[in-house]
Short mmCIF file of C-alpha atoms and ligand atoms in Angstrom, two decimals:
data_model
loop_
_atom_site.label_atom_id
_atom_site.label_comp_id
_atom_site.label_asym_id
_atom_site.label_seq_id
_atom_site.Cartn_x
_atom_site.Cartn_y
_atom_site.Cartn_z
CA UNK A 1 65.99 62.83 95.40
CA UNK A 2 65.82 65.76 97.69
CA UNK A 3 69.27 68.04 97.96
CA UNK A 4 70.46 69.43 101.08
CA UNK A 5 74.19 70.63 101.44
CA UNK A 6 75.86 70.20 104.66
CA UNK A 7 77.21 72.28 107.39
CA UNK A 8 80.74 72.03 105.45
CA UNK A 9 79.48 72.95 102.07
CA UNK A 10 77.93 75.95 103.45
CA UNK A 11 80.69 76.76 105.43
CA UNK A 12 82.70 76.71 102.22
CA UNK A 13 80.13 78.55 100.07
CA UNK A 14 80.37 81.52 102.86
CA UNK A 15 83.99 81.14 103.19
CA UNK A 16 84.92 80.79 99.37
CA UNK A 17 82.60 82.28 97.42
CA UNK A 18 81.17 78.69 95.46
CA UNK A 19 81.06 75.06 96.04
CA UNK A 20 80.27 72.34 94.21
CA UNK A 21 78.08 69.39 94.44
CA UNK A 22 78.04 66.20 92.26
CA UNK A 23 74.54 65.83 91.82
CA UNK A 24 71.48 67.84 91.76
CA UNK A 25 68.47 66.21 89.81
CA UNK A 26 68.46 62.68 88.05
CA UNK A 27 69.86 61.17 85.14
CA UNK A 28 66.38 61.27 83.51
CA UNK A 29 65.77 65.01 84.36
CA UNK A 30 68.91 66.08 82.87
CA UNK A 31 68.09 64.07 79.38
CA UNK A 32 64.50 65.67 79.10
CA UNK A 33 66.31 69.10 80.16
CA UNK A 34 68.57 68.41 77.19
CA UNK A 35 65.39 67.50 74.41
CA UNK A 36 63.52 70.91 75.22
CA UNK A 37 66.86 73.14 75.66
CA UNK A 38 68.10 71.65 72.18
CA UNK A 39 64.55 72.36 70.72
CA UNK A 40 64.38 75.78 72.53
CA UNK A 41 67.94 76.83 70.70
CA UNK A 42 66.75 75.40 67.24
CA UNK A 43 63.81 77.62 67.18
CA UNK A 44 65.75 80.35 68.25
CA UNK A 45 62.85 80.83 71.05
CA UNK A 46 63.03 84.52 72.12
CA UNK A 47 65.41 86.24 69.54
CA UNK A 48 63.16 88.77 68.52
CA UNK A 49 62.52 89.85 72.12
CA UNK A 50 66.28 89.88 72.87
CA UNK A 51 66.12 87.00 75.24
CA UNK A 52 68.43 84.65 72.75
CA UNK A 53 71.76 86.22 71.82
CA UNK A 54 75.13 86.11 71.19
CA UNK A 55 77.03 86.44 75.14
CA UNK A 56 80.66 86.60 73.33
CA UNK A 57 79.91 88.22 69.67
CA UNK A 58 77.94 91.15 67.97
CA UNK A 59 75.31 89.56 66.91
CA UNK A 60 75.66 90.58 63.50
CA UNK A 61 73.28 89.17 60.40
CA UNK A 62 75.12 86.46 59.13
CA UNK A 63 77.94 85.79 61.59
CA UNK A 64 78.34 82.85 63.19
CA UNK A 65 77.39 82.55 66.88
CA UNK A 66 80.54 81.92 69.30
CA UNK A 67 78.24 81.37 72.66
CA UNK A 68 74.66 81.70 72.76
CA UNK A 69 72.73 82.42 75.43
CA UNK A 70 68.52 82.27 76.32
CA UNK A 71 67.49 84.18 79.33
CA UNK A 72 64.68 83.09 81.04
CA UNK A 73 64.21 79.33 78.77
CA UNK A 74 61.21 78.74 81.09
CA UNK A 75 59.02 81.79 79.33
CA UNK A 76 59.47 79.99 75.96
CA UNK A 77 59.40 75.86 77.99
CA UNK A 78 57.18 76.18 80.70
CA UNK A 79 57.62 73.17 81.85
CA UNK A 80 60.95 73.91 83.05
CA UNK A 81 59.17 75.19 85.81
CA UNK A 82 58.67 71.87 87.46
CA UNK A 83 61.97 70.56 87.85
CA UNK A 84 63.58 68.86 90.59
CA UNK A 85 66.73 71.10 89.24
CA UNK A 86 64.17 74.06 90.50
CA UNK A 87 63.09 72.33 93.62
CA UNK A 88 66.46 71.06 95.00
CA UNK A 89 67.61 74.71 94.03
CA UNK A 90 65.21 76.18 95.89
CA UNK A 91 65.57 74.28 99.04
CA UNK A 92 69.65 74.95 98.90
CA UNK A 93 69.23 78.91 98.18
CA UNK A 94 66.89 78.81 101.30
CA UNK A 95 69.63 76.97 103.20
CA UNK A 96 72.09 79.58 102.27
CA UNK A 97 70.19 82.86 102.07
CA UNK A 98 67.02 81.95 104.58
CA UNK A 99 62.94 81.41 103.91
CA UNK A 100 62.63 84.75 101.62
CA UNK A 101 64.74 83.87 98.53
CA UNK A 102 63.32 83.63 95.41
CA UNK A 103 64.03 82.91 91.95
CA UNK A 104 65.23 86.14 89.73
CA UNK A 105 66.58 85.29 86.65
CA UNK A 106 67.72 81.56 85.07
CA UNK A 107 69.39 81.16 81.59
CA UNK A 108 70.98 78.78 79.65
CA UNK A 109 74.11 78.91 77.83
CA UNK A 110 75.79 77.08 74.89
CA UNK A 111 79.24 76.71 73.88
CA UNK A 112 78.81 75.57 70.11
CA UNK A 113 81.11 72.05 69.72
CA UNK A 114 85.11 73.31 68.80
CA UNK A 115 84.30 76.92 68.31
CA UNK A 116 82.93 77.88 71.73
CA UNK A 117 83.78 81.52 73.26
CA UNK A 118 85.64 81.58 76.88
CA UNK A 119 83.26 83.16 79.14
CA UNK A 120 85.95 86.26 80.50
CA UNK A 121 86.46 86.27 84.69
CA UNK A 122 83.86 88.26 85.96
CA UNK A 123 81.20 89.20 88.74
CA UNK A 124 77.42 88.83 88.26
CA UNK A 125 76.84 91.93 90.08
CA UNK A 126 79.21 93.81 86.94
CA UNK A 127 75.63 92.94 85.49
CA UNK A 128 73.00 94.46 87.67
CA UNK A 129 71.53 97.08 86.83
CA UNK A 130 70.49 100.31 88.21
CA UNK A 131 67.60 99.54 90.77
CA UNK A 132 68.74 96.13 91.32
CA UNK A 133 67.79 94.73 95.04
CA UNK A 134 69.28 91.64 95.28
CA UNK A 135 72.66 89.51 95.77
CA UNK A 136 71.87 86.21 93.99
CA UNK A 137 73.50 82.77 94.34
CA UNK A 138 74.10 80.90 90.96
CA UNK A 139 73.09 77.66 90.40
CA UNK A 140 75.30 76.07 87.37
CA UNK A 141 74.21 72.81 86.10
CA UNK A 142 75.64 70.95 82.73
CA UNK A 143 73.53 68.68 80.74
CA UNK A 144 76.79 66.92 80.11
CA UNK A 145 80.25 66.28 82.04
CA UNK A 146 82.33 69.43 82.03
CA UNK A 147 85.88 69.99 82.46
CA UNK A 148 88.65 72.12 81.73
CA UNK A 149 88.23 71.13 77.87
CA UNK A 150 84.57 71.64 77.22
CA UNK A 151 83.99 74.71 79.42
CA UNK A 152 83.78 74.10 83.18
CA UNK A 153 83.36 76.88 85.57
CA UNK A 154 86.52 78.17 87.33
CA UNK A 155 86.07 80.50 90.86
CA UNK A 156 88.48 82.18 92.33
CA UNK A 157 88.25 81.54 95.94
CA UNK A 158 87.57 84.43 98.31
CA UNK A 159 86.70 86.69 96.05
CA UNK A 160 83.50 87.51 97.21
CA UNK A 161 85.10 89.08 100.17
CA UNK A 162 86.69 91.49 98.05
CA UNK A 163 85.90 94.48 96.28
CA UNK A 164 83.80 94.66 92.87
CA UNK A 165 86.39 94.85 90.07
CA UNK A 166 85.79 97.72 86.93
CA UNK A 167 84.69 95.65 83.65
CA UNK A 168 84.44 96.49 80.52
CA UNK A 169 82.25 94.79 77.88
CA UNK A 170 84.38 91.74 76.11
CA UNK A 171 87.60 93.38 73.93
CA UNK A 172 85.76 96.94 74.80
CA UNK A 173 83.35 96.49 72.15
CA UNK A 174 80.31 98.05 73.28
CA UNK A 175 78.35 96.05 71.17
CA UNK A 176 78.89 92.98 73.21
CA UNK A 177 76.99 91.97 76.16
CA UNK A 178 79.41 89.73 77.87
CA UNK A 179 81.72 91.77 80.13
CA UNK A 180 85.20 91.22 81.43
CA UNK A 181 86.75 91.97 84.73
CA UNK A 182 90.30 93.67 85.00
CA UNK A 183 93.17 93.13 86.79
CA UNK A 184 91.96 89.18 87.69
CA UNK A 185 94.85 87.63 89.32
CA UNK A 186 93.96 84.20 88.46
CA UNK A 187 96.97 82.30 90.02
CA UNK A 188 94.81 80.58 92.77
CA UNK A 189 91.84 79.97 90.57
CA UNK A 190 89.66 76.67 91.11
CA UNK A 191 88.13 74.49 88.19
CA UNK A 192 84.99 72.58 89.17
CA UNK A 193 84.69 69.77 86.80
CA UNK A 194 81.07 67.87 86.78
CA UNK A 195 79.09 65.20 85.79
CA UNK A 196 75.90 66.16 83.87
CA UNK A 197 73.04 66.59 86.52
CA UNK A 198 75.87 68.06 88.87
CA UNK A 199 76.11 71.52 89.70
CA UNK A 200 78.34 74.39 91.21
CA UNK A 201 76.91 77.44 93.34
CA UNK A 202 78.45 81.10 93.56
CA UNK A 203 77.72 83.84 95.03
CA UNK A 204 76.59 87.41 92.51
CA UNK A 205 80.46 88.37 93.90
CA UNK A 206 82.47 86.00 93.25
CA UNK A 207 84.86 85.86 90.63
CA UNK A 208 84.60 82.89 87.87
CA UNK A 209 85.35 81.91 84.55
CA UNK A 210 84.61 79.38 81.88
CA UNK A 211 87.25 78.40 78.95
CA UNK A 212 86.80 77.73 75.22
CA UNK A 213 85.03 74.72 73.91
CA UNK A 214 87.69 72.68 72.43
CA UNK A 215 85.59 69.55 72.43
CA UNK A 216 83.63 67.73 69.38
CA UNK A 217 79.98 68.35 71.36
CA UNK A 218 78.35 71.46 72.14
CA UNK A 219 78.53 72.46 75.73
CA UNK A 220 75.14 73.05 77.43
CA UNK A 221 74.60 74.52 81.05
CA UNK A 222 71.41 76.15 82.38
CA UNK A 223 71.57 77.85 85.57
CA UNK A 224 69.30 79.81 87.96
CA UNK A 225 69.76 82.43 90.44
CA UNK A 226 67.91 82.46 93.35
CA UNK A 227 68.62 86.39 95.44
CA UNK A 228 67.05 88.00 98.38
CA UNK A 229 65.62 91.33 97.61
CA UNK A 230 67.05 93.33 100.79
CA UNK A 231 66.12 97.01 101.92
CA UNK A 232 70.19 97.38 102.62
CA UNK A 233 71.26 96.83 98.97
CA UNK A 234 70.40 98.62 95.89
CA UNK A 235 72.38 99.41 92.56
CA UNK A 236 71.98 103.45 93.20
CA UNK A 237 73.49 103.88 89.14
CA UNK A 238 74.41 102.25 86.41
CA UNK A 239 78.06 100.44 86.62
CA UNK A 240 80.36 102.84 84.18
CA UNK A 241 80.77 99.73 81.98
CA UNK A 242 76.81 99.35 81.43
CA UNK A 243 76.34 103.01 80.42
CA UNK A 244 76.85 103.85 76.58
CA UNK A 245 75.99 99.68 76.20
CA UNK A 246 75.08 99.59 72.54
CA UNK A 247 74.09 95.66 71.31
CA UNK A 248 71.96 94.21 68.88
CA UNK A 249 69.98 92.16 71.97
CA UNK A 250 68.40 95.58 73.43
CA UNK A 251 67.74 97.39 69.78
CA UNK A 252 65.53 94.01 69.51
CA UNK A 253 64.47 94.48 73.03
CA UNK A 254 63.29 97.58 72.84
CA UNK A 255 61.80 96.99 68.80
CA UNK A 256 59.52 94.48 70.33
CA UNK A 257 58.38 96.16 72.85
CA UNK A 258 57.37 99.06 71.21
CA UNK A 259 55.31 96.33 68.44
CA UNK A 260 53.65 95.09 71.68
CA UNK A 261 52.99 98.79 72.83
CA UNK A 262 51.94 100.03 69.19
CA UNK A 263 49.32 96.33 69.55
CA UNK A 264 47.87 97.26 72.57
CA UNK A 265 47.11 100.67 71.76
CA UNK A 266 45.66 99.57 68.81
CA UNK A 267 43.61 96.99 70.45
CA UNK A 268 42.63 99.84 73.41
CA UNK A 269 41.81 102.29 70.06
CA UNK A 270 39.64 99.18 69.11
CA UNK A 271 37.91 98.40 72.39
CA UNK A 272 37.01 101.82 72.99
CA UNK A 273 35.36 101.90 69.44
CA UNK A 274 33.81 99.07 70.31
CA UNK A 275 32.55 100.34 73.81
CA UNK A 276 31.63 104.17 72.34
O1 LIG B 301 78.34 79.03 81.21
C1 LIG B 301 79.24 79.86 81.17
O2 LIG B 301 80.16 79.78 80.36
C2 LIG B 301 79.28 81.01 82.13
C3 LIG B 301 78.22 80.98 83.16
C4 LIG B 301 78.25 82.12 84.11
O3 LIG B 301 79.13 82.96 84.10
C5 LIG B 301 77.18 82.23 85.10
O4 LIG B 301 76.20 81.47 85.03
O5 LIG B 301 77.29 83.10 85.99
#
């Protein structure tokens, strides 16, 4: 099953901001997806690195975790690697953003059954960091139908033509990573229901939303973002709301990392003792 979109859905996706498409991988994909994304989340895969945390909460010892989220599953699943998700992905962010897109950054995302976190309006570029090179296009998929009572995405059409909104990290607690846009005039938002194995596309401008899990079964979506790094665009500083960032995903971050640098200068100590 090879995906292309057609002249009207990328007219749309230009025009708009997002589109959605009913189908992007199989039936059969979407239910080994679900197996090794389940298995990723029960091992926690990638919480001492900071790559599993808490999106809406604090992350604090003990409390319970209102949306999780795994950047970059395929480090911890390589076989994720080799999807036809990945493939018909590709294909479409080459459609929409020519030959020399790549793949930056995929995660996955889970609203816990009944007690799942909105996901605030925001932009993905509210995100980027300082040194950032490129505009990526989302690629949303759920591993089971979505709507407006399990946590569908919601765009607000046109607004990637308009101007980056200030954020500010969810309820101004700096300890959150999830950020919310303000002033979001929502009146003439969109809600993209889908079948599992469907998926909805958006531009790193464009302003979207997910509500609360209300229903009995967890809500899982894993998406990737495919950009074009481009000489024109650069994040010259850190976003306001990025500076002074204080959660318990980067103190882990940055605790592992220096374990892996304290290991390797060990082993270099080592070697050279070896070599002397
Ligand atoms: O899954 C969600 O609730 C939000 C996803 C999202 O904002 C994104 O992938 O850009």
């Amino acid at each position: 099953m090879n995906k292309e979109l057609t002249s009207k859905e990328v007219a749309q996706f230009h025009e708009q901001g997002f589109v959605s498409i009913p189908q992007i991988t199989t039936a059969l994909e979407v239910a080994w997806i679900r197996e090794s994304y389940d298995r990723l989340f029960e091992q926690c895969a990638g919480w001492e690195k900071g790559d599993l945390f808490d999106f809406a909460g604090t992350d604090e010892p003990g409390a319970a975790l209102k949306a999780p989220q795994l950047s970059d599953p395929s480090k911890y699943e390589p076989a994720l690697k080799n999807t036809l998700f990945r493939a018909n992905a590709f294909a479409i962010a080459k459609q929409l953003l020519g030959p020399a897109a790549e793949l930056v950054f995929e995660h996955a995302m889970l609203k816990p059954a009944k007690s799942g976190a909105p996901t605030p309006w925001h932009q993905d570029e509210a995100f980027y960091a300082k040194g950032v090179d490129n505009q990526a296009i989302t690629f949303w998929m759920p591993l089971q139908p979505v709507d407006t009572t399990n946590g569908c995405l919601d765009f607000i059409p046109g607004s990637n033509k308009k101007p980056l909104l200030p954020h500010r990290r969810i309820n101004g607690d700096p300890r959150i990573h999830g950020l919310e846009a303000l002033g979001v005039d929502d009146s003439l938002s969109i809600s993209c229901p889908l079948q599992a194995g469907g998926a909805t596309i958006h531009g790193y401008h464009t302003l979207h939303h997910a509500g609360p899990n209300l229903s009995d079964e967890p809500r899982r979506a894993y998406a990737l973002l495919f950009g074009l790094r481009s000489p024109y665009y650069r994040v010259k500083e850190d976003f306001p709301w990025n500076r002074g960032m204080a959660t318990a995903r980067h103190k882990r971050a940055v605790k592992a990392d220096g374990l892996v640098r304290r290991y390797t200068n060990n082993l270099r100590s080592a070697a050279k003792a070896i070599l002397r």
